[in-house]
Short mmCIF file of C-alpha atoms and ligand atoms in Angstrom, two decimals:
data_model
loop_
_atom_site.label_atom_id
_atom_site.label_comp_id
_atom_site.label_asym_id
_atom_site.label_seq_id
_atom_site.Cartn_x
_atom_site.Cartn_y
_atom_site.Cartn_z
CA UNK A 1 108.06 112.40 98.48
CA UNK A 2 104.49 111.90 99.50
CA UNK A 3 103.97 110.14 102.81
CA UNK A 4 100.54 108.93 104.61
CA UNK A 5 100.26 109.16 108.15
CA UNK A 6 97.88 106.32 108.48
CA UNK A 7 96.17 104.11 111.40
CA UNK A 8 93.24 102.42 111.82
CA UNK A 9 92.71 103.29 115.36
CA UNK A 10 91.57 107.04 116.07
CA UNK A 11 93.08 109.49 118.60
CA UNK A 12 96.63 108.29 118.63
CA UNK A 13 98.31 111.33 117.68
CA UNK A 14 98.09 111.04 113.58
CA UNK A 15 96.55 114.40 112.38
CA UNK A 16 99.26 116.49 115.25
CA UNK A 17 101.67 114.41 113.80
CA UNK A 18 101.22 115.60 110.18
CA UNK A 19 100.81 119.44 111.27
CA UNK A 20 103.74 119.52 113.49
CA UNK A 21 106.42 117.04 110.73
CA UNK A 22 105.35 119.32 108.41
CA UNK A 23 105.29 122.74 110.43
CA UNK A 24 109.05 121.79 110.88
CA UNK A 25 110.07 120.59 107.76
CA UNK A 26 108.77 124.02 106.27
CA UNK A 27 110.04 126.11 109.34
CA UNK A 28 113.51 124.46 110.12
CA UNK A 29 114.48 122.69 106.92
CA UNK A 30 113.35 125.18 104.31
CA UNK A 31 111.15 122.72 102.33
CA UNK A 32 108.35 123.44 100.76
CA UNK A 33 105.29 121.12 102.33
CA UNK A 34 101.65 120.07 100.94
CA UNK A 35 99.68 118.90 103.71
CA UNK A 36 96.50 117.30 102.44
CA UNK A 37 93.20 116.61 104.88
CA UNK A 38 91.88 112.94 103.65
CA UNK A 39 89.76 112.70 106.39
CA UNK A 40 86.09 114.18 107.41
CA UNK A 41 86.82 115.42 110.87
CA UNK A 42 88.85 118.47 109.38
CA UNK A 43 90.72 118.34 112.74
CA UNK A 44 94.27 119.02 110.43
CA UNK A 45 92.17 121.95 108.61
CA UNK A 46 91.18 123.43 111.71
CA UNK A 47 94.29 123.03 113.32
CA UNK A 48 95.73 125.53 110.88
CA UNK A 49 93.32 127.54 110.21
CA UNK A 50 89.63 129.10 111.64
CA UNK A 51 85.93 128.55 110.46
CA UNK A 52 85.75 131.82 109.43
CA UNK A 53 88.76 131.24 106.97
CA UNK A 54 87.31 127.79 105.71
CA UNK A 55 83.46 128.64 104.99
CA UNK A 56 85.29 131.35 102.15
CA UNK A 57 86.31 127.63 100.96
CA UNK A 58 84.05 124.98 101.77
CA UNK A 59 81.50 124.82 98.83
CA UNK A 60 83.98 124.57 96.30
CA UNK A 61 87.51 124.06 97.24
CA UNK A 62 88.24 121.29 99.37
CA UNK A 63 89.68 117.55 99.15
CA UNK A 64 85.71 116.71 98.49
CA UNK A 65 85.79 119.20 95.66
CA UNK A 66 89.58 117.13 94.28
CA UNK A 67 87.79 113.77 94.63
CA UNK A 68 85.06 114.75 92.20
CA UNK A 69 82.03 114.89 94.84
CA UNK A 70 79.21 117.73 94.20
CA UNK A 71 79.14 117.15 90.15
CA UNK A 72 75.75 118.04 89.18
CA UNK A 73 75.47 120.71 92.49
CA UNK A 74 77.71 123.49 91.44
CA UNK A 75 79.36 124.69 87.88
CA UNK A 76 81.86 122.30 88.09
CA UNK A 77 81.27 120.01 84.59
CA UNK A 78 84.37 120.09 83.65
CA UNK A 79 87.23 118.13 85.64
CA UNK A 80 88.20 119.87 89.13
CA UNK A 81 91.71 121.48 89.00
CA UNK A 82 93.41 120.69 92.48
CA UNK A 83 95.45 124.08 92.27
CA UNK A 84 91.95 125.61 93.34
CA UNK A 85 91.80 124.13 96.41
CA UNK A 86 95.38 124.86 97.68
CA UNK A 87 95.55 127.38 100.06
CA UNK A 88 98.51 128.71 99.57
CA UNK A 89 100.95 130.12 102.88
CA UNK A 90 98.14 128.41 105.34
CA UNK A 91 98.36 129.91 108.78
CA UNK A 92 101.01 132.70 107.72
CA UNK A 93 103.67 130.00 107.18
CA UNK A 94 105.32 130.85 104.29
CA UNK A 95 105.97 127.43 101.84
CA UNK A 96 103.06 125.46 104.26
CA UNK A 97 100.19 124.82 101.27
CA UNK A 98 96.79 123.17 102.57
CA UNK A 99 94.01 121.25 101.16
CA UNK A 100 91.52 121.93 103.76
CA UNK A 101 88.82 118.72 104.37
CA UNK A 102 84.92 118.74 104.49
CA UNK A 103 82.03 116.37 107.02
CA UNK A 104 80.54 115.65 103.57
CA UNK A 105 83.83 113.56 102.69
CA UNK A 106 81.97 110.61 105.06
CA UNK A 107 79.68 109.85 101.74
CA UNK A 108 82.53 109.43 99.36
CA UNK A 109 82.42 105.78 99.06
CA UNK A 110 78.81 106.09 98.31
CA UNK A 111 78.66 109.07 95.99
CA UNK A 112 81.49 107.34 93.81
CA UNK A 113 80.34 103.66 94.27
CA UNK A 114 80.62 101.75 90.92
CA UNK A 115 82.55 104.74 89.02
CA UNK A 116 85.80 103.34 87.35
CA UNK A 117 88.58 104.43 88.41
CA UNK A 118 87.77 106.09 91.53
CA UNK A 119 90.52 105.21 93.96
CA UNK A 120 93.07 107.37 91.43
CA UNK A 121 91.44 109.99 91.37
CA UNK A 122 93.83 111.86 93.60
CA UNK A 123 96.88 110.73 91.63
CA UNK A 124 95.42 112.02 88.27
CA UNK A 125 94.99 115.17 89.87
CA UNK A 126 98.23 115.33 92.06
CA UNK A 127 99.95 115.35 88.33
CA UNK A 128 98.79 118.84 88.31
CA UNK A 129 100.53 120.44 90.96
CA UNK A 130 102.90 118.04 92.99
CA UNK A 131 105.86 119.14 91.10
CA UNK A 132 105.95 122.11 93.49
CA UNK A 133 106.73 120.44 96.72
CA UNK A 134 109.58 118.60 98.71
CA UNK A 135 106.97 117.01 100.99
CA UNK A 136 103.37 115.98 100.46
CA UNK A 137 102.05 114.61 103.68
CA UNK A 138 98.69 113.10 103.52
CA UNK A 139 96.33 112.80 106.55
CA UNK A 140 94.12 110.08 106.81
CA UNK A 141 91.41 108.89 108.66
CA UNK A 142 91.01 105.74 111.15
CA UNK A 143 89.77 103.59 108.54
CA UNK A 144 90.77 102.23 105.02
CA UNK A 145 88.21 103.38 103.19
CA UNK A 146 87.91 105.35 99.25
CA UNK A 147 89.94 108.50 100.73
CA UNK A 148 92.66 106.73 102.46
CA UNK A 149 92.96 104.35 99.28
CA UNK A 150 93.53 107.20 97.40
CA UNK A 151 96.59 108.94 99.76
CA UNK A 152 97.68 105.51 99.72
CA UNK A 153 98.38 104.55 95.90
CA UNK A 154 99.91 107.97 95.46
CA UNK A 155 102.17 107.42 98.44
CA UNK A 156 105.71 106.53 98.58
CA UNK A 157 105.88 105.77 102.51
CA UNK A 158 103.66 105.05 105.37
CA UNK A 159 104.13 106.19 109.08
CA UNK A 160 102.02 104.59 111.78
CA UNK A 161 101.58 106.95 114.70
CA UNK A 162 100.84 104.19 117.88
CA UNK A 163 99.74 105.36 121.67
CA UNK A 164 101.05 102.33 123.39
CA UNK A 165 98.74 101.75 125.95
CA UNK A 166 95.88 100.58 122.86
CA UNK A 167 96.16 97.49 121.09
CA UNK A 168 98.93 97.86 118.56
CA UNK A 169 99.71 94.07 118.60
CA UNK A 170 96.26 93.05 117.33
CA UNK A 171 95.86 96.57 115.23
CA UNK A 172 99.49 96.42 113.36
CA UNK A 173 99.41 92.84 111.61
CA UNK A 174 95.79 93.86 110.48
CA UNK A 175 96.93 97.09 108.93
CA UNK A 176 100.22 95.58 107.22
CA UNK A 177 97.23 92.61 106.05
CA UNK A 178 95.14 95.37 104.92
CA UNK A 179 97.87 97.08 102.66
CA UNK A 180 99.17 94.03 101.32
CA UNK A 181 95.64 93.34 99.95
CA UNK A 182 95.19 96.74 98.70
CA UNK A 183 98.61 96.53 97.26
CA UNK A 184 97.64 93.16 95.35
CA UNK A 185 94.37 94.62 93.91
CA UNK A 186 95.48 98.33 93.07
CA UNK A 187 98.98 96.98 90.66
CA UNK A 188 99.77 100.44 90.86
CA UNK A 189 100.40 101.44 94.49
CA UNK A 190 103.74 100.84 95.29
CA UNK A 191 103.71 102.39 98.75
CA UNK A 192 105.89 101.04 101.82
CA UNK A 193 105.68 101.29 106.09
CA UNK A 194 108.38 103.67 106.43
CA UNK A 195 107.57 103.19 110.40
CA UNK A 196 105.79 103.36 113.33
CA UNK A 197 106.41 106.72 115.97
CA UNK A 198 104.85 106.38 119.36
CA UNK A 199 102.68 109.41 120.36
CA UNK A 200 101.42 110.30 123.30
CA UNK A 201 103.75 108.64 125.37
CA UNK A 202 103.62 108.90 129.20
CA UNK A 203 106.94 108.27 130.11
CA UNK A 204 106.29 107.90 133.90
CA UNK A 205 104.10 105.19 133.66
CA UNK A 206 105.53 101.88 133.45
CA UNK A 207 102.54 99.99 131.54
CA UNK A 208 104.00 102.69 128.39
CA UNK A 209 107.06 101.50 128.32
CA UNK A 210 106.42 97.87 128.74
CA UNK A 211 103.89 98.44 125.59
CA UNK A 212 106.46 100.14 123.60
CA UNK A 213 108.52 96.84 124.15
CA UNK A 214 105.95 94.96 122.67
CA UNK A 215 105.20 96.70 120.02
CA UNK A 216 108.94 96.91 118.88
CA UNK A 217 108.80 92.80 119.33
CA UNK A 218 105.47 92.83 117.33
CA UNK A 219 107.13 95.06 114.57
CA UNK A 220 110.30 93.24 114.29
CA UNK A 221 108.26 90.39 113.61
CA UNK A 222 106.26 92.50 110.67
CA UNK A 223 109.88 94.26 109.76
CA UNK A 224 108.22 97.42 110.67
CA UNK A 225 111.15 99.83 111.60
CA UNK A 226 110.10 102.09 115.32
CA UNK A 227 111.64 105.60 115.29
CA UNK A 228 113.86 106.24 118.29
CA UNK A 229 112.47 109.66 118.72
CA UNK A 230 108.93 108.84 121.64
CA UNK A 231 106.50 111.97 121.50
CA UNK A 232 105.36 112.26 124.92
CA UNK A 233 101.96 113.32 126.01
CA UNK A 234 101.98 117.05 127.13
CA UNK A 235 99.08 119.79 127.25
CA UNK A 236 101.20 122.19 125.35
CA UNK A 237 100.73 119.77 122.30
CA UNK A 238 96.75 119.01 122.58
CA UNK A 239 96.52 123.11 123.58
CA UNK A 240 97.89 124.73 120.21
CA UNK A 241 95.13 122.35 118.12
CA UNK A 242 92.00 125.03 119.96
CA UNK A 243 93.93 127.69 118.70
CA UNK A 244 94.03 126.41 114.93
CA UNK A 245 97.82 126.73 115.05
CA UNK A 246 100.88 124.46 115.53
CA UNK A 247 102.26 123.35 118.25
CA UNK A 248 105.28 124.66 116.71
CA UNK A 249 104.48 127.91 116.36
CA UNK A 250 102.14 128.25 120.18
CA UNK A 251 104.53 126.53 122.59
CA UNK A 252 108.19 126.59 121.23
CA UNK A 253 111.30 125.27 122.78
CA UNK A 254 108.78 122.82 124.62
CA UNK A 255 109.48 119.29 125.22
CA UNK A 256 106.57 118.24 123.03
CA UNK A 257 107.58 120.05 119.65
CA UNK A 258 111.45 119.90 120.73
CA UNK A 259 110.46 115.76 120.33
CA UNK A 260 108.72 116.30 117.02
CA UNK A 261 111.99 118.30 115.80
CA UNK A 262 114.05 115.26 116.22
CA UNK A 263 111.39 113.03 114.53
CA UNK A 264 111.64 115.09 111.58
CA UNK A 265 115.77 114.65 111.98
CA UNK A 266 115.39 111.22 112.25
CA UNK A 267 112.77 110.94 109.52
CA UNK A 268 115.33 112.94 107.13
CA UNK A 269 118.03 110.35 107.56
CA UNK A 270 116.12 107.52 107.04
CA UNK A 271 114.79 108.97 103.34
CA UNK A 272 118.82 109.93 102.75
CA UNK A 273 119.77 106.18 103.29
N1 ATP B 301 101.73 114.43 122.23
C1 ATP B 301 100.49 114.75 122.63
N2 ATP B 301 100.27 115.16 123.89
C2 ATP B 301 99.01 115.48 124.31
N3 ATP B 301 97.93 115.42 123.54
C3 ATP B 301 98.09 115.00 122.26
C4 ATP B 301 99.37 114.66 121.73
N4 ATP B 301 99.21 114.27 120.45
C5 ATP B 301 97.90 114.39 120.18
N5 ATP B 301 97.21 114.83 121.26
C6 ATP B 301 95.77 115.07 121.38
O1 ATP B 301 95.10 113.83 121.26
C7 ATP B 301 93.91 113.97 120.51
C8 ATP B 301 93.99 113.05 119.29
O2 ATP B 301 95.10 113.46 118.49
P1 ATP B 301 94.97 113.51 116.90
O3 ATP B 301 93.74 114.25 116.52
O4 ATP B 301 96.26 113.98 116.38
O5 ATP B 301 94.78 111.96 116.63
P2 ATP B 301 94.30 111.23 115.29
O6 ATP B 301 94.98 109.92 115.27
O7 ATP B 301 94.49 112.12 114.13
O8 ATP B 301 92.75 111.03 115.58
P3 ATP B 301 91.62 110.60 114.52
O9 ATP B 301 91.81 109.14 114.29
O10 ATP B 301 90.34 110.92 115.21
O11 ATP B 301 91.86 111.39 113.28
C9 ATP B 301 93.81 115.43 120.14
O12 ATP B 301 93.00 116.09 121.08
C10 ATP B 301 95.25 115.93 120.24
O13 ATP B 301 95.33 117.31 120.56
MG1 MG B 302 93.10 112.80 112.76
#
């Protein structure tokens, strides 16, 4: 099951999404997760694990690396093997693999411009190692560019993570456009908006809630399903990100990651049905 936490509109909660669904999936549901970093912030990296840890990795085992950037700069003639850039157990959680990001990701389009074949590159090498998890959960950045086409033809599912106090009515009918047309020109990615999860939600502030009631208008209209479970905006989320850890793991039994365990209940029973 490989599912891309994908939006085109930055900050709303999609990279503490991934690390916390799959923190819990690993933690309370004994499955074993892949988290993959798609985009060039590195903010999923770095919330599991420190800059010491990552420059042991960075010049030759990262998504960058898996893509098939740096040919020509290292020893790497031969086809990259994915398994090299899994860090295995990432932040001392036992069945939590990672494949840590890079900045130099930004220049994929242009390093791999006019190469055949470049937006499977990922699912060629996924081949080689996705047998071993339950989960594969893909983070992407705000845009719909070479990376995020490549998370997105291997993908099964989509989940939109939405702060309701941006534009989601404008943003969501442009991002369900957006996949369509990818959809139509790569005949091989079959992948499907499992739903949108509102993040970030301050639930004492009326404009929220009258935004989450448009949205869930606007996504009936797209037949986008909205999870029940609302994450709400707390500091003891945004804090455990500075210390490269989980929320799960930093702040337990808080209202933030006690929201995120019922997502991941939620999210369960929707992939039984
Ligand atoms: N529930 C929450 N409560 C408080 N702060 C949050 C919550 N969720 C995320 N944040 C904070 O909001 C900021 C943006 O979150 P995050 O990085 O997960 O968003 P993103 O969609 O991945 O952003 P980008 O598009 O830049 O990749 C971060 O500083 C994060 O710690
Ligand atoms: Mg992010």
């Amino acid at each position: 099951m490989v599912i891309s936490f994908i939006n085109m509109k930055g900050g709303v909660g999609k990279t503490t999404t991934v690390v916390e669904v799959a923190t819990i999936l690993v933690k309370e549901h004994k499955k074993s997760v892949l988290i993959i970093d798609m985009d060039p912030q590195t903010n999923a990296t770095f919330s599991l694990m420190g800059i010491k840890e990552w420059e042991k990795i960075k010049d030759n085992a990262t998504i960058a690396d898996v893509l098939g950037m740096n040919k020509g700069f290292s020893s790497r003639d031969k086809e990259y093997d994915i398994n090299n850039a899994i860090v295995e157990n990432v932040c001392n959680i036992e069945g939590l693999d990672l494949i840590p990001s890079h900045i130099e990701l930004t220049f994929l389009d242009l390093d791999l411009s006019g190469q055949a074949g470049r937006e499977i590159i990922l699912q060629n090498q996924l081949k080689k190692c996705a047998k071993k998890y339950d989960f594969i959960l893909i983070d992407c950045p705000p845009n719909l560019t070479l990376a995020p086409q490549n998370a997105l033809i291997v993908s099964n599912y989509i989940i939109v993570p939405v702060v309701p106090e941006f534009f989601p009515s404008i943003g969501l009918p442009l991002l369900v456009n957006r996949i369509e047309q990818l959809k139509k020109r790569l005949p091989n990615c079959n992948v499907e908006i499992l739903g949108v999860v509102f993040t970030k939600v301050k639930r004492t502030t009326n404009n929220h809630i009258e935004r989450m009631d448009s949205v869930r208008r606007t996504c009936e209209e797209l037949k986008i399903e909205t999870f029940q479970t609302v994450i709400p905006e707390t500091v003891k989320i945004s804090e455990a990100a500075t210390r490269n850890k989980p929320a799960y793991i930093v702040n337990p039994g808080t209202d933030g990651v006690n929201s995120y365990m019922n997502l991941v209940n939620e999210l369960l029973l929707l992939l039984e049905d």
